[in-house]
Short mmCIF file of C-alpha atoms in Angstrom, two decimals:
data_model
loop_
_atom_site.label_atom_id
_atom_site.label_comp_id
_atom_site.label_asym_id
_atom_site.label_seq_id
_atom_site.Cartn_x
_atom_site.Cartn_y
_atom_site.Cartn_z
CA MET A 1 5.14 17.41 17.55
CA SER A 2 8.17 16.47 15.47
CA ASN A 3 7.61 14.83 12.11
CA SER A 4 9.31 11.65 13.37
CA LYS A 5 6.66 11.38 16.11
CA VAL A 6 3.91 11.98 13.57
CA LEU A 7 5.35 9.15 11.46
CA PHE A 8 5.52 6.83 14.48
CA PHE A 9 1.88 7.46 15.41
CA CYS A 10 0.84 6.98 11.79
CA TRP A 11 2.67 3.61 11.71
CA LEU A 12 1.11 2.57 15.03
CA ALA A 13 -2.37 3.54 13.83
CA LEU A 14 -1.79 1.65 10.57
CA VAL A 15 -0.82 -1.55 12.40
CA VAL A 16 -3.81 -1.30 14.76
CA ALA A 17 -6.13 -0.54 11.83
CA THR A 18 -4.79 -3.58 9.96
CA ALA A 19 -5.57 -5.78 12.97
CA VAL A 20 -9.06 -4.26 13.12
CA THR A 21 -9.50 -4.97 9.40
CA VAL A 22 -8.62 -8.65 9.84
CA TYR A 23 -10.97 -8.89 12.85
CA LEU A 24 -13.84 -7.27 10.92
CA GLY A 25 -13.16 -9.50 7.92
CA GLY A 26 -13.69 -12.60 10.06
CA SER A 27 -16.61 -11.30 12.12
CA ALA A 28 -20.17 -12.56 11.82
CA MET A 29 -21.64 -9.28 10.56
CA THR A 30 -23.97 -8.90 7.63
CA LEU A 31 -22.13 -8.54 4.32
CA ALA A 32 -23.24 -4.90 4.07
CA GLY A 33 -21.94 -4.10 7.55
CA GLN A 34 -18.69 -5.95 6.96
CA VAL A 35 -18.02 -4.28 3.60
CA ALA A 36 -18.78 -0.82 5.00
CA ALA A 37 -16.62 -1.31 8.12
CA VAL A 38 -13.64 -2.85 6.32
CA LEU A 39 -13.62 -0.25 3.55
CA ILE A 40 -13.95 2.68 5.97
CA VAL A 41 -10.88 1.36 7.81
CA ALA A 42 -9.08 0.96 4.44
CA ILE A 43 -9.84 4.61 3.59
CA ILE A 44 -8.55 5.73 7.01
CA LYS A 45 -5.37 3.70 6.43
CA SER A 46 -4.99 5.30 2.99
CA GLY A 47 -5.30 8.73 4.61
CA LEU A 48 -2.55 7.87 7.11
CA ILE A 49 -0.25 6.94 4.22
CA ILE A 50 -1.19 9.95 2.06
CA ASP A 51 -1.12 12.63 4.78
CA GLY A 52 1.39 10.94 7.10
CA PHE A 53 4.00 8.99 5.14
CA MET A 54 3.66 10.97 1.88
CA GLU A 55 3.26 14.26 3.80
CA LEU A 56 0.57 15.63 1.50
CA ARG A 57 -1.06 17.32 4.51
CA HIS A 58 1.40 20.17 3.91
CA THR A 59 0.82 20.55 0.17
CA GLU A 60 -1.78 22.05 -2.14
CA ARG A 61 -5.30 20.75 -1.65
CA ARG A 62 -5.63 19.56 -5.27
CA TRP A 63 -2.91 16.94 -4.75
CA ARG A 64 -4.65 15.65 -1.64
CA VAL A 65 -7.94 15.50 -3.51
CA ILE A 66 -6.32 13.54 -6.35
CA MET A 67 -4.57 11.10 -4.02
CA TYR A 68 -7.58 10.63 -1.71
CA GLY A 69 -9.69 10.12 -4.82
CA TRP A 70 -8.01 6.82 -5.64
CA PRO A 71 -8.79 4.85 -2.43
CA LEU A 72 -12.26 6.46 -2.29
CA ALA A 73 -13.03 5.45 -5.88
CA MET A 74 -11.66 1.93 -5.37
CA SER A 75 -13.67 1.50 -2.17
CA LEU A 76 -16.87 2.67 -3.86
CA ILE A 77 -16.31 0.26 -6.77
CA ILE A 78 -15.59 -2.65 -4.41
CA ALA A 79 -18.64 -1.83 -2.28
CA ALA A 80 -20.92 -1.46 -5.30
CA THR A 81 -19.85 -4.73 -6.93
CA LEU A 82 -20.28 -6.63 -3.66
CA LEU A 83 -23.49 -5.05 -2.42
CA ILE A 84 -25.58 -4.60 -5.58
CA PRO A 85 -26.00 -8.41 -6.05
CA TYR A 86 -26.49 -8.76 -2.25
CA PHE A 87 -29.36 -6.26 -2.15
CA MET A 88 -30.88 -7.58 -5.38
CA ALA A 89 -30.97 -11.10 -3.93
CA SER A 90 -32.51 -10.02 -0.60
CA MET B 1 9.41 19.31 7.74
CA SER B 2 7.94 20.37 11.06
CA THR B 3 4.27 19.91 11.80
CA SER B 4 4.47 22.70 14.36
CA SER B 5 4.82 25.30 11.61
CA LYS B 6 2.22 28.06 11.85
CA SER B 7 2.56 28.87 8.14
CA THR B 8 -0.57 28.35 6.06
CA THR B 9 1.30 28.52 2.74
CA PRO B 10 1.16 25.11 1.07
CA GLN B 11 4.56 23.48 0.75
CA ALA B 12 5.94 21.94 -2.42
CA LEU B 13 5.29 18.29 -3.18
CA PRO B 14 7.97 16.00 -1.76
CA GLY B 15 10.11 14.75 -4.65
CA ASP B 16 9.85 15.46 -8.37
CA LEU B 17 6.58 16.29 -10.11
CA ALA B 18 7.45 13.64 -12.71
CA MET B 19 7.43 10.99 -9.98
CA TRP B 20 3.96 12.06 -8.87
CA ILE B 21 2.69 11.77 -12.44
CA PHE B 22 4.29 8.32 -12.63
CA ILE B 23 2.60 7.40 -9.32
CA LEU B 24 -0.79 8.42 -10.74
CA ALA B 25 -0.10 6.32 -13.85
CA GLU B 26 0.79 3.33 -11.66
CA LEU B 27 -2.40 3.75 -9.62
CA ALA B 28 -4.37 3.84 -12.90
CA ALA B 29 -2.77 0.50 -13.83
CA PHE B 30 -3.71 -0.97 -10.43
CA THR B 31 -7.24 0.30 -11.03
CA LEU B 32 -7.58 -1.89 -14.13
CA PHE B 33 -6.59 -5.03 -12.21
CA ILE B 34 -8.87 -4.16 -9.28
CA LEU B 35 -11.76 -3.49 -11.67
CA ALA B 36 -11.21 -6.85 -13.37
CA PHE B 37 -11.23 -8.59 -9.97
CA THR B 38 -14.31 -6.81 -8.59
CA VAL B 39 -16.45 -7.11 -11.72
CA THR B 40 -15.64 -10.81 -12.11
CA GLN B 41 -16.36 -11.31 -8.39
CA MET B 42 -19.79 -9.78 -8.94
CA LEU B 43 -20.46 -12.36 -11.67
CA TYR B 44 -19.12 -15.38 -9.73
CA PRO B 45 -19.58 -14.60 -5.99
CA ASP B 46 -19.64 -18.25 -4.82
CA LEU B 47 -16.52 -19.14 -6.79
CA PHE B 48 -14.68 -16.17 -5.28
CA ALA B 49 -15.85 -17.01 -1.74
CA ALA B 50 -14.56 -20.58 -2.16
CA GLY B 51 -11.24 -19.34 -3.56
CA ARG B 52 -10.81 -16.80 -0.79
CA ALA B 53 -11.32 -19.57 1.79
CA GLU B 54 -8.00 -21.06 0.61
CA LEU B 55 -6.14 -17.89 1.69
CA ASP B 56 -4.97 -17.16 5.23
CA PRO B 57 -5.90 -13.65 6.48
CA SER B 58 -3.32 -13.87 9.29
CA THR B 59 -0.58 -14.26 6.66
CA GLY B 60 -2.08 -11.24 4.90
CA PHE B 61 -1.93 -9.34 8.18
CA ALA B 62 1.77 -10.16 8.67
CA MET B 63 2.56 -9.18 5.06
CA THR B 64 0.73 -5.87 5.52
CA VAL B 65 2.57 -5.06 8.76
CA GLY B 66 5.88 -5.84 7.02
CA LEU B 67 5.12 -3.43 4.18
CA LEU B 68 3.74 -0.66 6.44
CA SER B 69 6.74 -0.92 8.78
CA SER B 70 9.01 -0.66 5.76
CA GLY B 71 7.17 2.49 4.65
CA PHE B 72 7.57 3.95 8.16
CA LEU B 73 11.33 3.28 8.16
CA ALA B 74 11.72 4.75 4.66
CA ALA B 75 9.84 7.89 5.75
CA LEU B 76 12.19 8.19 8.75
CA ALA B 77 15.13 7.90 6.34
CA VAL B 78 13.84 10.96 4.44
CA GLU B 79 13.72 12.83 7.75
CA ARG B 80 17.37 11.92 8.42
CA VAL B 81 18.44 13.20 4.98
CA ARG B 82 16.69 16.51 5.70
CA VAL B 83 18.99 17.02 8.70
CA ASN B 84 22.12 15.93 6.79
CA GLN B 85 22.33 12.50 8.43
CA ALA B 86 22.60 10.48 5.23
CA ARG B 87 24.48 7.55 6.81
CA GLN B 88 21.68 7.11 9.38
CA ALA B 89 19.24 7.29 6.47
CA ALA B 90 21.15 4.47 4.75
CA LEU B 91 20.77 2.26 7.84
CA LEU B 92 17.05 3.05 8.03
CA LEU B 93 16.66 2.15 4.35
CA VAL B 94 18.42 -1.17 4.92
CA ALA B 95 15.98 -1.79 7.81
CA ALA B 96 13.10 -0.84 5.47
CA ILE B 97 14.32 -3.43 2.95
CA ALA B 98 14.59 -6.08 5.70
CA SER B 99 11.04 -5.31 6.87
CA ALA B 100 9.71 -5.56 3.31
CA MET B 101 11.40 -8.95 3.00
CA VAL B 102 8.84 -10.23 5.54
CA TYR B 103 6.21 -9.54 2.87
CA VAL B 104 8.36 -11.09 0.13
CA VAL B 105 9.08 -14.30 2.06
CA LEU B 106 5.45 -14.75 3.16
CA LYS B 107 4.15 -14.02 -0.34
CA LEU B 108 6.55 -16.51 -1.89
CA SER B 109 5.50 -19.06 0.74
CA GLU B 110 1.84 -18.45 -0.10
CA TYR B 111 2.51 -18.74 -3.84
CA THR B 112 4.40 -22.01 -3.31
CA HIS B 113 1.63 -23.45 -1.11
CA LEU B 114 -1.10 -22.53 -3.61
CA ALA B 115 0.85 -23.81 -6.61
CA HIS B 116 1.55 -27.15 -4.89
CA ALA B 117 -2.15 -27.46 -3.97
CA GLY B 118 -3.05 -27.02 -7.64
CA PHE B 119 -4.50 -23.51 -7.34
CA ASP B 120 -2.50 -22.16 -10.24
CA LEU B 121 -3.23 -19.41 -12.75
CA GLU B 122 -5.58 -21.63 -14.77
CA TYR B 123 -7.47 -23.27 -11.87
CA ASN B 124 -10.49 -20.94 -12.01
CA MET B 125 -11.43 -17.28 -12.44
CA PHE B 126 -10.68 -16.41 -8.82
CA PHE B 127 -7.16 -17.78 -8.93
CA THR B 128 -6.47 -16.32 -12.38
CA LEU B 129 -7.26 -12.85 -11.04
CA TYR B 130 -5.63 -13.54 -7.66
CA TRP B 131 -2.35 -14.40 -9.40
CA LEU B 132 -2.52 -11.49 -11.88
CA LEU B 133 -3.41 -8.85 -9.28
CA THR B 134 -1.05 -9.97 -6.52
CA LEU B 135 1.83 -10.74 -8.93
CA PHE B 136 1.44 -7.26 -10.43
CA HIS B 137 1.80 -5.83 -6.93
CA PHE B 138 4.61 -8.27 -6.05
CA LEU B 139 6.64 -7.10 -9.08
CA HIS B 140 6.16 -3.50 -7.95
CA VAL B 141 7.48 -4.46 -4.51
CA TRP B 142 10.63 -5.86 -6.16
CA LEU B 143 11.06 -2.68 -8.22
CA GLY B 144 10.55 -0.64 -5.05
CA LEU B 145 13.15 -2.73 -3.21
CA LEU B 146 15.67 -2.03 -5.99
CA VAL B 147 14.89 1.69 -5.65
CA LEU B 148 15.37 1.53 -1.84
CA ALA B 149 18.67 -0.35 -2.27
CA PHE B 150 19.91 2.30 -4.73
CA LEU B 151 18.85 5.08 -2.32
CA ALA B 152 20.66 3.33 0.56
CA TRP B 153 23.81 3.05 -1.56
CA ARG B 154 23.66 6.75 -2.45
CA CYS B 155 23.00 7.72 1.17
CA MET B 156 25.97 5.65 2.29
CA ARG B 157 28.11 7.62 -0.19
CA LEU B 158 26.56 10.89 1.14
CA GLY B 159 24.86 11.44 -2.21
CA PHE B 160 21.85 13.11 -0.58
CA ASN B 161 21.64 15.99 1.87
CA ALA B 162 19.19 18.67 3.03
CA GLU B 163 19.65 20.68 -0.18
CA ASN B 164 19.86 17.75 -2.58
CA ARG B 165 17.10 15.35 -1.55
CA SER B 166 14.56 15.34 -4.38
CA GLY B 167 15.70 11.95 -5.71
CA MET B 168 15.50 10.48 -2.22
CA GLU B 169 11.98 11.82 -1.67
CA SER B 170 10.85 10.66 -5.11
CA GLY B 171 12.06 7.09 -4.53
CA VAL B 172 10.44 6.88 -1.11
CA MET B 173 7.14 8.33 -2.44
CA TYR B 174 7.10 5.50 -4.99
CA TRP B 175 7.52 3.02 -2.14
CA HIS B 176 4.57 4.60 -0.27
CA MET B 177 2.44 4.24 -3.42
CA ILE B 178 3.05 0.47 -3.27
CA ASP B 179 1.81 0.51 0.36
CA LEU B 180 -1.24 2.51 -0.69
CA ALA B 181 -2.13 0.00 -3.40
CA TRP B 182 -1.76 -2.91 -0.96
CA VAL B 183 -4.05 -1.24 1.61
CA ILE B 184 -6.87 -1.63 -0.95
CA ILE B 185 -5.78 -4.98 -2.45
CA PHE B 186 -5.48 -6.78 0.91
CA PRO B 187 -9.15 -6.54 2.03
CA LEU B 188 -10.38 -7.07 -1.52
CA VAL B 189 -8.46 -10.32 -2.05
CA TYR B 190 -8.29 -11.78 1.48
CA LEU B 191 -11.30 -10.55 3.42
CA LEU B 192 -14.36 -9.22 1.63
CA GLY B 193 -17.10 -11.24 -0.03
#
């Protein structure tokens, strides 16, 4: 598959994933379920940008680890700060 | 760069190493703002839920699609430069700028609406951090747009080609970093909690 096609499918997946994110954000799930679902989609979207648009899928693993580390760390921090009070209250 | 390559040898980073270090520094700066937002949200969950209710997720969706489409067009422009089609790359970069303007116009509209409704920087903790975090990202978008405009100008003058493309790749990588930051900021500010 040409790189242009890869980029197109990444863009399409990103748009669909954004729509899914908005749907999940407004759904009547528990907070824990909503946070987990929305952040998993955010990490997938980050991967599409890092490996697709930035093309790090072709480069040394350490750069992918560093770049994937940022959305993973942010998602963990967001989840922890939202869910720790939620579980302490329940 | 073909994905059909059978080679297992890792390829070089697109763009200059200095740009990647700058990107990591920028992500570290975004981390500080995100940390401030999340920790304060943990302390004042009801205040943040009420503040978030004033924001429109569908506007956030449209802004996100504008930015992601811009990133897609900029990535296509890099592809064109790699096959010595710099003038086509210039047109794609102009389209990338136009797509990003969807984000800019909607963000300015949102800022105007909130300011007129009284939800300014000093209204409460949610709006203080909303303005600081999103304005920090908004300023990066403007810087990125200036970079894209400069790249388009250089492409139009055939300043990049398959052998001389590092500056082009570096500028576009910076633009993708702004997308990456927004992918985390959008659910945090508009959806979760």
